[in-house]
Short mmCIF file of C-alpha atoms in Angstrom, two decimals:
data_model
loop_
_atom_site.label_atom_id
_atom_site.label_comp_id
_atom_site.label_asym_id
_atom_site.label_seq_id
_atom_site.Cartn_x
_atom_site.Cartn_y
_atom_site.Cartn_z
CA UNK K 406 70.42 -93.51 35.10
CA UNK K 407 74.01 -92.73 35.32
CA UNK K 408 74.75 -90.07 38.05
CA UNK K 409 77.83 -87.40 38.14
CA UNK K 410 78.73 -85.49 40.82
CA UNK K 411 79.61 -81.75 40.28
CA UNK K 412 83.29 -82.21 40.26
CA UNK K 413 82.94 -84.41 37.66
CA UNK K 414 83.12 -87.52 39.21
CA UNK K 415 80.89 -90.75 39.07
CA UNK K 416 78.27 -91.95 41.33
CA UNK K 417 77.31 -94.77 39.97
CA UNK K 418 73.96 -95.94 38.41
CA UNK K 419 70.60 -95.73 40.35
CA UNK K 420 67.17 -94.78 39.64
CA UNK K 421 65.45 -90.81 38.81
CA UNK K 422 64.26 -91.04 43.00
CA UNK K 423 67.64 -91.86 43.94
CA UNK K 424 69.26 -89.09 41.95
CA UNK K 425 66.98 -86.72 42.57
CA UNK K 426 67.58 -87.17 46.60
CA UNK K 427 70.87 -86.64 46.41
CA UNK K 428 70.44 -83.68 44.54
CA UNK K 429 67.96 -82.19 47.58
CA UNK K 430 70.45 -83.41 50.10
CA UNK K 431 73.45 -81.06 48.46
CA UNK K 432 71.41 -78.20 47.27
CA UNK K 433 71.59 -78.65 43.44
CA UNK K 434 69.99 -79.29 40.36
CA UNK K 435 69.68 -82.67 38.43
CA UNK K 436 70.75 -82.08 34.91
CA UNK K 437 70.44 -84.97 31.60
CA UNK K 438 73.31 -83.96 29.78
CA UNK K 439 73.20 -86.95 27.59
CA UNK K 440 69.95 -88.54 27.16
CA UNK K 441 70.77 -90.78 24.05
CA UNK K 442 73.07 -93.26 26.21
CA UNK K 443 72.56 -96.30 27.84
CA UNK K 444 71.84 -96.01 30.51
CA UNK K 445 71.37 -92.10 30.13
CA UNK K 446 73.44 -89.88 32.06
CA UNK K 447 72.33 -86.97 34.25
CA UNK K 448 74.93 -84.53 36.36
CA UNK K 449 74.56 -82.67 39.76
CA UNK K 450 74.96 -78.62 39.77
CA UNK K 451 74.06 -75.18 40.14
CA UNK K 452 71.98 -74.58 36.87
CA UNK K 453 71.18 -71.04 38.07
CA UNK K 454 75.34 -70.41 37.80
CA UNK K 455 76.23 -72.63 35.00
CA UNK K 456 73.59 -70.54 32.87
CA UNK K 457 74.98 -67.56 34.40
CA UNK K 458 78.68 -68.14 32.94
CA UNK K 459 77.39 -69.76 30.16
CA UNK K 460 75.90 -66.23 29.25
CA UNK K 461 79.06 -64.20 30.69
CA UNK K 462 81.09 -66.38 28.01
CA UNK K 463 79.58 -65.48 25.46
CA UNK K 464 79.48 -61.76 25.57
CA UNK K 465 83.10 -61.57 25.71
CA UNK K 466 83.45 -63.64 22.65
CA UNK K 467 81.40 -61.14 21.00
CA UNK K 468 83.15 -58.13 22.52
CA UNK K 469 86.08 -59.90 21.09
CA UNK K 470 84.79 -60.81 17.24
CA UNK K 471 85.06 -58.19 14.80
CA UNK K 472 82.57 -58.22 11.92
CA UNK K 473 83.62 -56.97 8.68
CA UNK K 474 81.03 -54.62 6.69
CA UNK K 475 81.33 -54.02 3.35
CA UNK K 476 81.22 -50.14 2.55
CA UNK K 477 80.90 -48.13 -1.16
CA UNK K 478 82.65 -45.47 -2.31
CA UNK K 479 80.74 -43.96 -5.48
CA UNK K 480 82.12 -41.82 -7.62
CA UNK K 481 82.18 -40.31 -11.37
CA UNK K 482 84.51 -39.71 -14.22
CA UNK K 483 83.83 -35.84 -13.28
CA UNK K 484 84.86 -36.68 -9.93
CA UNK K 485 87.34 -33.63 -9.27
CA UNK K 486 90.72 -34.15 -7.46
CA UNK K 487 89.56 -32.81 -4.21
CA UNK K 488 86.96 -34.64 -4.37
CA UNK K 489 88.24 -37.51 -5.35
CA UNK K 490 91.23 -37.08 -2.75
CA UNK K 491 88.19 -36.89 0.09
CA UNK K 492 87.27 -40.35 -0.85
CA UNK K 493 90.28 -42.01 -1.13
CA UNK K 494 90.99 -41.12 2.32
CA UNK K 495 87.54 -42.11 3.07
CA UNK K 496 87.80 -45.52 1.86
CA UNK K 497 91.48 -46.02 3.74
CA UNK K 498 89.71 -44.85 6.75
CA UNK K 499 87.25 -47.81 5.90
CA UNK K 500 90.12 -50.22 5.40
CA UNK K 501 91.93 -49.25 8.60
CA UNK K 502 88.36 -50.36 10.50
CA UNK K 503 88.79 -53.53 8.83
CA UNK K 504 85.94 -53.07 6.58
CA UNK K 505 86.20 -54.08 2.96
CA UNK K 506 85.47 -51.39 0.46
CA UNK K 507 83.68 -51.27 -2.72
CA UNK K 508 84.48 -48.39 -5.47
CA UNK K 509 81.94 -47.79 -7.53
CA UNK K 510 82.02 -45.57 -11.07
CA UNK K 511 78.46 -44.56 -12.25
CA UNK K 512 78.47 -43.57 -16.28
CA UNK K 513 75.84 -41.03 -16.95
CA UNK K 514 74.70 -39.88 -20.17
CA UNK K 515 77.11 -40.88 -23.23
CA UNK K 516 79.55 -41.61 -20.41
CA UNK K 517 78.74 -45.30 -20.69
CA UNK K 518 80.20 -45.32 -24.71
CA UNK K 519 83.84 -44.40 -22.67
CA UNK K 520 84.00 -47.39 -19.67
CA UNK K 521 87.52 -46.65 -19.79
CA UNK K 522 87.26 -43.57 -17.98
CA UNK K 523 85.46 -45.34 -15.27
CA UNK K 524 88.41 -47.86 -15.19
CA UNK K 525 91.39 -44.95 -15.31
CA UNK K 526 89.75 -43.59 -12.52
CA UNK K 527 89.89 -47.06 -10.47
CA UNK K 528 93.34 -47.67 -11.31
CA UNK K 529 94.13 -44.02 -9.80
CA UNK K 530 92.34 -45.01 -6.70
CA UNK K 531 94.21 -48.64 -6.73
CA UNK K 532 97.62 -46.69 -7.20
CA UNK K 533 96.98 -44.26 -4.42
CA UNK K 534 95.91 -47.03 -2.05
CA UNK K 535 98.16 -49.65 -3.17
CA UNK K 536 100.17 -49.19 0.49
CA UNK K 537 96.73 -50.04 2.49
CA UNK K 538 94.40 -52.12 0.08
CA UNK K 539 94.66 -54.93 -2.45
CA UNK K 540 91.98 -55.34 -4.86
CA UNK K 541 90.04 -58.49 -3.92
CA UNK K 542 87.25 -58.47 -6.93
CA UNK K 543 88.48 -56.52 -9.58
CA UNK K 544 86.58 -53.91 -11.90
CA UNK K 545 83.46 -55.50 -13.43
CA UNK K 546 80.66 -53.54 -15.52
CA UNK K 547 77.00 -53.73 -14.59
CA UNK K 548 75.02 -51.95 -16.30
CA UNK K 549 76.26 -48.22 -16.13
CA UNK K 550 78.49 -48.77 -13.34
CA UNK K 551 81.84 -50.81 -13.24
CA UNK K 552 82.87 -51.43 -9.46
CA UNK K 553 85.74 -53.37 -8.03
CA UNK K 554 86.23 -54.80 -4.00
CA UNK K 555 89.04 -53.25 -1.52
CA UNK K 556 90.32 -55.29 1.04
CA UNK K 557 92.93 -54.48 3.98
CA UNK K 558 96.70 -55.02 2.48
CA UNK K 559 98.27 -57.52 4.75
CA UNK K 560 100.29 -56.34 7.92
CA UNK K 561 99.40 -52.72 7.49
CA UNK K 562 98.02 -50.71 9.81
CA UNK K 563 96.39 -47.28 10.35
CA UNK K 564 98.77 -45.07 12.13
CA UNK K 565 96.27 -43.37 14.29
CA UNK K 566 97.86 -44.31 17.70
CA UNK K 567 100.95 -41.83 16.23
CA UNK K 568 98.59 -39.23 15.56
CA UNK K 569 97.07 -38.92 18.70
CA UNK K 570 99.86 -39.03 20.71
CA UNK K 571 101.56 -36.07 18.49
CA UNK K 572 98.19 -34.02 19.07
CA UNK K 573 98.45 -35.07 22.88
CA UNK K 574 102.30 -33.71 22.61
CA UNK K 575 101.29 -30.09 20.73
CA UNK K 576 98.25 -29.47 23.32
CA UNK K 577 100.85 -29.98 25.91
CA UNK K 578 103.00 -27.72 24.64
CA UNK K 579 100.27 -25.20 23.90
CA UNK K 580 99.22 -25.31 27.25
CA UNK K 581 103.08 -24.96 28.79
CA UNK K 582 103.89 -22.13 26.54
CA UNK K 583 104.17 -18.36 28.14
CA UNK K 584 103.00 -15.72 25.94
CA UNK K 585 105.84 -13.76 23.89
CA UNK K 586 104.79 -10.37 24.52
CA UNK K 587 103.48 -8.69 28.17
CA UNK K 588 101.57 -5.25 28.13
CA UNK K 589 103.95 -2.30 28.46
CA UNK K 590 101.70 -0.60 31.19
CA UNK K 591 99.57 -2.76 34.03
CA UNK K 592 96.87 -0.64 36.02
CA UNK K 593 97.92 -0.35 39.49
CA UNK K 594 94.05 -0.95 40.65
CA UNK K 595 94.63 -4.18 38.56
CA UNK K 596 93.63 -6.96 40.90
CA UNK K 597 96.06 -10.19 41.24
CA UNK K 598 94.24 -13.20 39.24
CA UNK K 599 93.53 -15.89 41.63
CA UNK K 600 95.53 -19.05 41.39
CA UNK K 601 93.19 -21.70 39.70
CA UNK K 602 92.51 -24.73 42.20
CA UNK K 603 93.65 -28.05 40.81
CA UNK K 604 90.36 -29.93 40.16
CA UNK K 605 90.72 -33.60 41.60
CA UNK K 606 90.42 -36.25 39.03
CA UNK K 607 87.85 -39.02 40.18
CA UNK K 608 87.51 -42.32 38.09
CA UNK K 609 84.23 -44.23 38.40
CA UNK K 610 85.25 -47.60 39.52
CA UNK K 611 83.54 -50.21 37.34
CA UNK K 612 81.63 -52.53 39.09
CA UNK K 613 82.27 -56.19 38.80
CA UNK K 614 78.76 -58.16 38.66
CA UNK K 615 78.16 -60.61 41.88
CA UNK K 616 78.49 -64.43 41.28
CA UNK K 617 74.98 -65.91 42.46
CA UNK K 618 75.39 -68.45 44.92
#
């Protein structure tokens, strides 16, 4: 077999006792890592740590990937406004996730002899969201429902880091603001409120799991 070192480099070729000394001799594993070649070709490390990081790798790729879900919006032709205004920020809500979002009209009754009310009311929806969403399947008619597919408009964005910082600013305000009015007449047996302590603010520190030798 053909024997690499754990930096990498080669050792040359000897036989499975050979390797399998030197791999005693410095502590480490024998690995194949390619057993198809001539002659083939094992490598010296820690398989303990490679597994290890290996593993560590691949939970932050999937911290990192975002899966995209495909939510429904149903509604009817005697969807009222408000209603119908709930859902439409409902389904941006959706899109700002990154989700794609499906609309869907259900015709009940003699409703189904009229599919154009089920279509009016998706191009209201489509007009209303035509800042966040493009329509990536459009209306279709299955059986008593006709349903079309949102998807994110591209470069927009939800503005909900905006929002929270202008809630952030009002609560700080609220909190720094001094009452308009006082009471005309304080008891003199009144006692003085006692000055709140300032509560210290501790943060956890997040603990870093150790690299096994």
């Amino acid at each position: 077999m053909r024997l690499i070192d754990e930096d990498g480099q080669p050792l040359g070729i000897m036989t499975p006792m050979q390797a399998l000394s030197i791999a005693r001799e410095r502590d480490l594993d024998l690995v194949e890592v390619s057993p198809m070649a001539v002659p083939p070709v094992c490598r010296l490390m820690d398989y303990g740590r490679f597994k290890y990081e290996q593993a560590k790798r691949e939970n932050e790729a999937r911290k990192n990937q975002k899966t995209t879900d495909l939510k429904e919006i149903r509604l009817s032709p005697r969807t009222d406004d408000h209603d119908l205004n709930v859902k439409i920020r409902k389904a941006e809500e959706f899109l700002g996730d990154g989700d794609k979002v499906k609309v869907s009209v259900r015709l009940r009754d003699r409703e189904d002899t009229h599919p154009e009310l089920g279509r009016q009311l998706l191009d209201k929806i489509v007009e209303a969201l035509k800042h966040a969403a493009v329509v990536e399947r459009p209306p279709i008619m299955e059986a008593r429902v006709i349903s079309m597919i949102l998807s994110k408009a591209p470069g927009w964005e939800p503005q909900k880091a905006a929002a929270a910082s202008g809630t952030h600013a009002r609560k700080g305000a609220k909190a720094g603001t001094t009452p308009a009015t006082t009471p005309d007449v304080v008891p003199e047996t009144a006692p003085d409120a006692p000055a709140a302590e300032a509560t210290p603010d501790t943060t956890s520190a997040e603990q870093t799991p150790s690299t096994p030798s």
